[in-house]
């Protein structure tokens, strides 16, 4: 039986990532090109929102990624804290800037959608505020990583924050149900059939696939950066030791 | 021609949203790739320095 850990060993990961990188990049670029065509050319305007509805095809995948990446980080943080599995910490650390970026872009595109539809760039309703809290959680996680001299201590503190902060995820999801918000309720991720026409659902799903591909692509690159940084640190220590030995 | 006219009818907000996504994705990917390049160069330099230092004195 092949163990998962076989594929997550740093050296094995580097080889695998190098092999799959062109495929992931190709998939992402293809999905994004098709998604752009479907979103901007073939999908119809909305009967109420008109052409502005096209913002949905980038805003919704961005928001899904913001939440999905956070769940990914919180799960990896739990693995890291419980089993002290180093690669989980490295993966969570690498995913955090990407998640923060998705959250920022979802807030920005949401604002650009809100202005023509609601007449305001921002409103302190439960959905928007809880997503802003998610953005601050990402920033807090990133700040904690580098707040300690000892990298491991920083990763431990950040992991605890990620796990505790996961409480915000159900709040984001159910905020539109629990409170009266300006933000619309779920149209796709609900128990009944999606309340969106197939001509709009397909571009949305293709765009989501493109965003997932982009995340995997960038995550693989970021993990490589992290692994090389660790190797550099180890070599620097070795170099200093050798210098001392020679001098003695 | 039709397509250009159609695109022209899209509100500014649509282009701003797509522009920010494309620009944002490109910026992030450039940053990560630049980091990767810089770290790879640093690693190679360190490996060379370590190799040089571990050689016996008469050879160096």
CSV table of C-alpha atoms in Angstrom, one decimal:
chain,number,residue,atom,x,y,z
A,1,UNK,CA,0.0,0.0,0.0
A,2,UNK,CA,1.3,3.5,-0.9
A,3,UNK,CA,1.3,5.9,2.0
A,4,UNK,CA,0.3,9.5,1.5
A,5,UNK,CA,3.4,10.6,3.3
A,6,UNK,CA,5.5,9.1,0.4
A,7,UNK,CA,4.2,11.9,-1.8
A,8,UNK,CA,4.5,14.7,0.7
A,9,UNK,CA,8.2,14.1,1.5
A,10,UNK,CA,9.9,17.4,0.4
A,11,UNK,CA,12.2,15.8,-2.2
A,12,UNK,CA,9.4,13.6,-3.6
A,13,UNK,CA,7.1,16.7,-3.6
A,14,UNK,CA,9.6,18.7,-5.6
A,15,UNK,CA,9.9,16.0,-8.3
A,16,UNK,CA,6.1,15.6,-8.5
A,17,UNK,CA,5.4,19.3,-8.6
A,18,UNK,CA,8.0,19.8,-11.4
A,19,UNK,CA,6.2,17.0,-13.4
A,20,UNK,CA,2.7,18.2,-12.9
A,21,UNK,CA,3.3,22.0,-13.0
A,22,UNK,CA,3.0,22.4,-16.8
A,23,UNK,CA,-0.2,20.4,-16.8
A,24,UNK,CA,-1.8,22.4,-14.0
A,25,UNK,CA,-0.7,25.7,-15.7
A,26,UNK,CA,-2.1,24.5,-19.0
A,27,UNK,CA,-5.4,23.4,-17.4
A,28,UNK,CA,-5.7,26.8,-15.6
A,29,UNK,CA,-5.0,28.9,-18.6
A,30,UNK,CA,-7.5,26.8,-20.8
A,31,UNK,CA,-10.2,26.9,-18.1
A,32,UNK,CA,-9.7,30.6,-17.6
A,33,UNK,CA,-9.9,31.3,-21.4
A,34,UNK,CA,-13.0,29.2,-21.8
A,35,UNK,CA,-14.5,30.8,-18.6
A,36,UNK,CA,-13.8,34.3,-19.9
A,37,UNK,CA,-15.5,33.5,-23.2
A,38,UNK,CA,-18.5,32.0,-21.5
A,39,UNK,CA,-18.7,34.8,-18.9
A,40,UNK,CA,-18.3,37.8,-21.2
A,41,UNK,CA,-19.6,36.5,-24.6
A,42,UNK,CA,-22.0,33.6,-24.5
A,43,UNK,CA,-23.8,34.1,-21.2
A,44,UNK,CA,-26.9,36.3,-21.3
A,45,UNK,CA,-27.4,39.5,-19.3
A,46,UNK,CA,-29.7,39.2,-16.3
A,47,UNK,CA,-33.3,40.5,-16.6
A,48,UNK,CA,-32.8,42.7,-13.5
A,49,UNK,CA,-29.1,43.4,-13.2
A,50,UNK,CA,-28.3,43.6,-16.9
A,51,UNK,CA,-24.7,43.3,-17.9
A,52,UNK,CA,-23.5,43.9,-14.3
A,53,UNK,CA,-24.3,40.3,-13.5
A,54,UNK,CA,-21.1,39.3,-15.2
A,55,UNK,CA,-19.2,40.4,-12.1
A,56,UNK,CA,-20.7,37.3,-10.5
A,57,UNK,CA,-18.4,35.0,-12.6
A,58,UNK,CA,-15.3,36.3,-10.9
A,59,UNK,CA,-16.7,37.5,-7.5
A,60,UNK,CA,-18.4,34.2,-6.5
A,61,UNK,CA,-15.4,31.9,-7.3
A,62,UNK,CA,-13.1,34.3,-5.5
A,63,UNK,CA,-15.3,34.2,-2.4
A,64,UNK,CA,-15.6,30.4,-2.6
A,65,UNK,CA,-11.8,30.2,-2.8
A,66,UNK,CA,-11.4,32.6,0.1
A,67,UNK,CA,-13.5,30.2,2.3
A,68,UNK,CA,-12.1,27.0,0.8
A,69,UNK,CA,-8.5,28.0,1.3
A,70,UNK,CA,-9.2,28.9,4.9
A,71,UNK,CA,-10.8,25.5,5.6
A,72,UNK,CA,-7.7,24.0,3.9
A,73,UNK,CA,-5.3,26.0,6.2
A,74,UNK,CA,-7.3,25.2,9.3
A,75,UNK,CA,-7.4,21.5,8.5
A,76,UNK,CA,-3.6,21.4,7.8
A,77,UNK,CA,-3.0,23.5,11.0
A,78,UNK,CA,-4.9,20.8,13.0
A,79,UNK,CA,-2.8,18.1,11.4
A,80,UNK,CA,0.3,20.1,12.2
A,81,UNK,CA,-0.7,20.7,15.8
A,82,UNK,CA,-1.9,17.2,16.6
A,83,UNK,CA,0.6,15.0,14.6
A,84,UNK,CA,3.5,17.5,14.3
A,85,UNK,CA,3.6,16.7,10.6
A,86,UNK,CA,6.1,19.3,9.1
A,87,UNK,CA,4.8,19.3,5.5
A,88,UNK,CA,1.3,20.2,6.8
A,89,UNK,CA,2.7,23.4,8.4
A,90,UNK,CA,4.7,24.2,5.2
A,91,UNK,CA,1.6,23.8,3.0
A,92,UNK,CA,-0.6,25.9,5.3
A,93,UNK,CA,2.0,28.6,5.4
A,94,UNK,CA,2.2,28.6,1.6
A,95,UNK,CA,-1.5,28.7,1.2
A,96,UNK,CA,-2.1,31.7,3.5
A,97,UNK,CA,-1.0,34.5,1.2
A,98,UNK,CA,-3.1,33.0,-1.6
A,99,UNK,CA,-6.2,32.9,0.6
A,100,UNK,CA,-5.6,36.4,1.8
A,101,UNK,CA,-5.4,37.5,-1.9
A,102,UNK,CA,-8.6,35.7,-2.8
A,103,UNK,CA,-10.4,37.3,0.1
A,104,UNK,CA,-9.1,40.8,-0.8
A,105,UNK,CA,-10.2,40.3,-4.4
A,106,UNK,CA,-13.6,39.0,-3.3
A,107,UNK,CA,-14.1,42.1,-1.2
A,108,UNK,CA,-13.0,44.3,-4.0
A,109,UNK,CA,-15.1,42.7,-6.7
A,110,UNK,CA,-18.1,42.6,-4.3
A,111,UNK,CA,-17.7,46.3,-3.7
A,112,UNK,CA,-17.6,46.9,-7.5
A,113,UNK,CA,-20.8,44.8,-7.8
A,114,UNK,CA,-22.4,46.5,-4.8
A,115,UNK,CA,-22.1,50.1,-6.0
A,116,UNK,CA,-24.3,49.7,-9.1
A,117,UNK,CA,-26.7,47.2,-7.5
A,118,UNK,CA,-27.1,48.5,-3.9
A,119,UNK,CA,-26.0,52.1,-4.5
A,120,UNK,CA,-23.1,51.8,-2.1
A,121,UNK,CA,-19.5,50.4,-2.1
A,122,UNK,CA,-19.8,49.0,1.4
A,123,UNK,CA,-22.4,48.2,4.0
A,124,UNK,CA,-21.8,46.8,7.5
A,125,UNK,CA,-24.1,43.8,7.0
A,126,UNK,CA,-23.3,40.3,8.4
A,127,UNK,CA,-22.0,38.7,5.2
A,128,UNK,CA,-19.7,41.5,4.3
A,129,UNK,CA,-18.4,42.0,7.8
A,130,UNK,CA,-17.8,38.3,8.4
A,131,UNK,CA,-15.8,38.2,5.1
A,132,UNK,CA,-13.8,41.2,6.3
A,133,UNK,CA,-13.1,39.4,9.6
A,134,UNK,CA,-11.9,36.4,7.4
A,135,UNK,CA,-9.5,38.8,5.7
A,136,UNK,CA,-8.2,40.0,9.1
A,137,UNK,CA,-7.8,36.4,10.2
A,138,UNK,CA,-5.6,35.8,7.2
A,139,UNK,CA,-3.5,38.9,7.9
A,140,UNK,CA,-3.2,37.8,11.6
A,141,UNK,CA,-2.1,34.3,10.5
A,142,UNK,CA,0.6,35.8,8.2
A,143,UNK,CA,1.7,38.3,10.9
A,144,UNK,CA,2.0,35.6,13.5
A,145,UNK,CA,4.1,33.4,11.2
A,146,UNK,CA,6.9,36.0,11.3
A,147,UNK,CA,6.3,37.4,14.8
A,148,UNK,CA,8.7,35.1,16.5
A,149,UNK,CA,12.4,34.6,16.1
A,150,UNK,CA,11.8,30.8,16.1
A,151,UNK,CA,9.9,29.9,12.9
A,152,UNK,CA,8.4,26.8,14.6
A,153,UNK,CA,7.0,28.9,17.5
A,154,UNK,CA,5.4,31.3,14.9
A,155,UNK,CA,3.9,28.4,13.0
A,156,UNK,CA,2.4,26.9,16.2
A,157,UNK,CA,0.8,30.2,17.2
A,158,UNK,CA,-0.5,30.8,13.7
A,159,UNK,CA,-1.9,27.3,13.5
A,160,UNK,CA,-3.8,27.8,16.8
A,161,UNK,CA,-5.2,31.1,15.4
A,162,UNK,CA,-6.3,29.3,12.1
A,163,UNK,CA,-8.1,26.6,14.1
A,164,UNK,CA,-9.9,29.0,16.4
A,165,UNK,CA,-10.7,31.3,13.5
A,166,UNK,CA,-12.5,28.5,11.7
A,167,UNK,CA,-15.5,29.4,13.8
A,168,UNK,CA,-16.0,32.3,11.3
A,169,UNK,CA,-16.6,29.9,8.4
A,170,UNK,CA,-20.1,28.8,9.4
A,171,UNK,CA,-20.8,32.4,10.4
A,172,UNK,CA,-20.0,33.5,6.8
A,173,UNK,CA,-22.0,30.7,5.3
A,174,UNK,CA,-25.2,31.2,7.4
A,175,UNK,CA,-24.9,35.0,8.0
A,176,UNK,CA,-27.4,35.6,5.2
A,177,UNK,CA,-29.9,33.2,6.9
A,178,UNK,CA,-29.4,34.2,10.5
A,179,UNK,CA,-29.5,38.0,10.0
A,180,UNK,CA,-31.3,40.3,7.6
A,181,UNK,CA,-28.6,41.3,5.1
A,182,UNK,CA,-28.4,43.3,2.0
A,183,UNK,CA,-26.3,40.5,0.5
A,184,UNK,CA,-28.5,37.9,-1.3
A,185,UNK,CA,-28.9,34.4,0.2
A,186,UNK,CA,-27.2,31.3,-1.4
A,187,UNK,CA,-28.2,30.5,-4.9
A,188,UNK,CA,-26.0,27.5,-5.7
A,189,UNK,CA,-24.6,26.0,-2.4
A,190,UNK,CA,-28.0,25.3,-1.0
A,191,UNK,CA,-29.8,22.0,-0.3
A,192,UNK,CA,-32.4,22.4,-3.1
A,193,UNK,CA,-31.6,22.7,-6.8
A,194,UNK,CA,-29.5,25.8,-7.7
A,195,UNK,CA,-31.7,28.9,-8.2
A,196,UNK,CA,-29.6,29.9,-11.2
A,197,UNK,CA,-30.1,29.2,-14.9
A,198,UNK,CA,-27.8,26.7,-16.6
A,199,UNK,CA,-26.6,29.4,-19.0
A,200,UNK,CA,-25.1,31.2,-16.0
A,201,UNK,CA,-24.3,28.2,-13.9
A,202,UNK,CA,-21.9,26.7,-16.5
A,203,UNK,CA,-19.6,29.8,-16.8
A,204,UNK,CA,-19.6,30.1,-13.0
A,205,UNK,CA,-18.5,26.5,-12.6
A,206,UNK,CA,-15.8,26.8,-15.4
A,207,UNK,CA,-14.5,29.9,-13.8
A,208,UNK,CA,-14.4,28.2,-10.4
A,209,UNK,CA,-12.3,25.3,-12.0
A,210,UNK,CA,-9.9,27.9,-13.3
A,211,UNK,CA,-9.6,29.5,-9.9
A,212,UNK,CA,-9.0,26.1,-8.3
A,213,UNK,CA,-6.3,25.3,-10.9
A,214,UNK,CA,-4.7,28.7,-10.3
A,215,UNK,CA,-4.6,28.0,-6.6
A,216,UNK,CA,-3.0,24.6,-7.0
A,217,UNK,CA,-0.5,26.0,-9.4
A,218,UNK,CA,0.5,28.9,-7.1
A,219,UNK,CA,0.4,26.7,-4.1
A,220,UNK,CA,2.9,24.3,-5.7
A,221,UNK,CA,5.2,27.2,-6.5
A,222,UNK,CA,4.9,28.7,-3.0
A,223,UNK,CA,5.7,25.3,-1.4
A,224,UNK,CA,8.8,25.1,-3.5
A,225,UNK,CA,9.8,28.6,-2.3
A,226,UNK,CA,9.2,27.5,1.4
A,227,UNK,CA,11.2,24.2,0.9
A,228,UNK,CA,14.1,26.1,-0.7
A,229,UNK,CA,14.0,28.7,2.1
A,230,UNK,CA,14.3,25.9,4.7
A,231,UNK,CA,17.2,24.3,2.7
A,232,UNK,CA,18.9,27.7,2.6
A,233,UNK,CA,18.6,28.1,6.4
A,234,UNK,CA,20.1,24.7,7.0
A,235,UNK,CA,23.0,25.4,4.6
A,236,UNK,CA,23.6,28.8,6.3
A,237,UNK,CA,23.9,27.0,9.7
A,238,UNK,CA,26.2,24.4,8.2
A,239,UNK,CA,28.4,27.1,6.6
A,240,UNK,CA,28.7,28.9,10.0
A,241,UNK,CA,29.6,25.7,11.7
A,242,UNK,CA,32.2,24.9,9.1
A,243,UNK,CA,33.7,28.4,9.4
A,244,UNK,CA,34.0,27.9,13.2
A,245,UNK,CA,35.6,24.5,12.8
A,246,UNK,CA,38.2,25.9,10.3
A,247,UNK,CA,39.0,28.8,12.6
A,248,UNK,CA,39.4,26.6,15.6
B,1,UNK,CA,-17.9,44.6,-34.7
B,2,UNK,CA,-21.0,43.4,-32.9
B,3,UNK,CA,-18.8,42.0,-30.1
B,4,UNK,CA,-16.9,45.4,-29.7
B,5,UNK,CA,-20.3,47.2,-29.5
B,6,UNK,CA,-21.5,44.6,-26.9
B,7,UNK,CA,-18.3,45.0,-24.9
B,8,UNK,CA,-18.7,48.7,-25.1
B,9,UNK,CA,-22.2,48.4,-23.5
B,10,UNK,CA,-20.7,46.7,-20.4
B,11,UNK,CA,-20.6,49.0,-17.4
B,12,UNK,CA,-17.3,50.2,-16.0
B,13,UNK,CA,-17.8,48.1,-12.9
B,14,UNK,CA,-17.6,44.9,-15.0
B,15,UNK,CA,-14.3,45.8,-16.6
B,16,UNK,CA,-12.9,47.0,-13.2
B,17,UNK,CA,-13.8,43.6,-11.6
B,18,UNK,CA,-12.3,41.5,-14.4
B,19,UNK,CA,-9.3,43.8,-14.6
B,20,UNK,CA,-8.6,43.6,-10.9
B,21,UNK,CA,-8.9,39.8,-11.0
B,22,UNK,CA,-6.5,39.4,-14.0
B,23,UNK,CA,-4.1,42.0,-12.7
B,24,UNK,CA,-4.2,40.5,-9.2
B,25,UNK,CA,-3.6,37.0,-10.4
B,26,UNK,CA,-0.7,38.1,-12.7
B,27,UNK,CA,0.8,40.2,-9.9
B,28,UNK,CA,0.7,37.3,-7.4
B,29,UNK,CA,2.1,34.8,-9.8
B,30,UNK,CA,4.9,37.2,-10.8
B,31,UNK,CA,5.8,37.8,-7.1
B,32,UNK,CA,5.9,34.0,-6.3
B,33,UNK,CA,8.0,33.3,-9.4
B,34,UNK,CA,10.4,36.1,-8.6
B,35,UNK,CA,10.7,34.7,-5.0
B,36,UNK,CA,11.4,31.3,-6.4
B,37,UNK,CA,14.0,32.5,-8.8
B,38,UNK,CA,15.7,34.6,-6.1
B,39,UNK,CA,15.7,31.7,-3.6
B,40,UNK,CA,17.0,29.2,-6.2
B,41,UNK,CA,20.0,31.6,-7.0
B,42,UNK,CA,20.6,32.0,-3.3
B,43,UNK,CA,20.6,28.3,-2.7
B,44,UNK,CA,23.0,27.7,-5.6
B,45,UNK,CA,25.4,30.3,-4.3
B,46,UNK,CA,25.3,28.8,-0.8
B,47,UNK,CA,25.9,25.3,-2.1
B,48,UNK,CA,28.9,26.6,-4.1
B,49,UNK,CA,30.3,28.4,-1.0
B,50,UNK,CA,29.9,25.3,1.1
B,51,UNK,CA,31.6,23.2,-1.6
B,52,UNK,CA,34.5,25.6,-1.7
B,53,UNK,CA,34.8,25.7,2.0
B,54,UNK,CA,34.8,22.0,2.5
B,55,UNK,CA,37.7,21.5,0.0
B,56,UNK,CA,41.1,20.9,1.6
B,57,UNK,CA,43.2,24.0,2.0
B,58,UNK,CA,45.9,23.1,-0.5
B,59,UNK,CA,43.3,22.4,-3.1
B,60,UNK,CA,41.5,25.7,-2.5
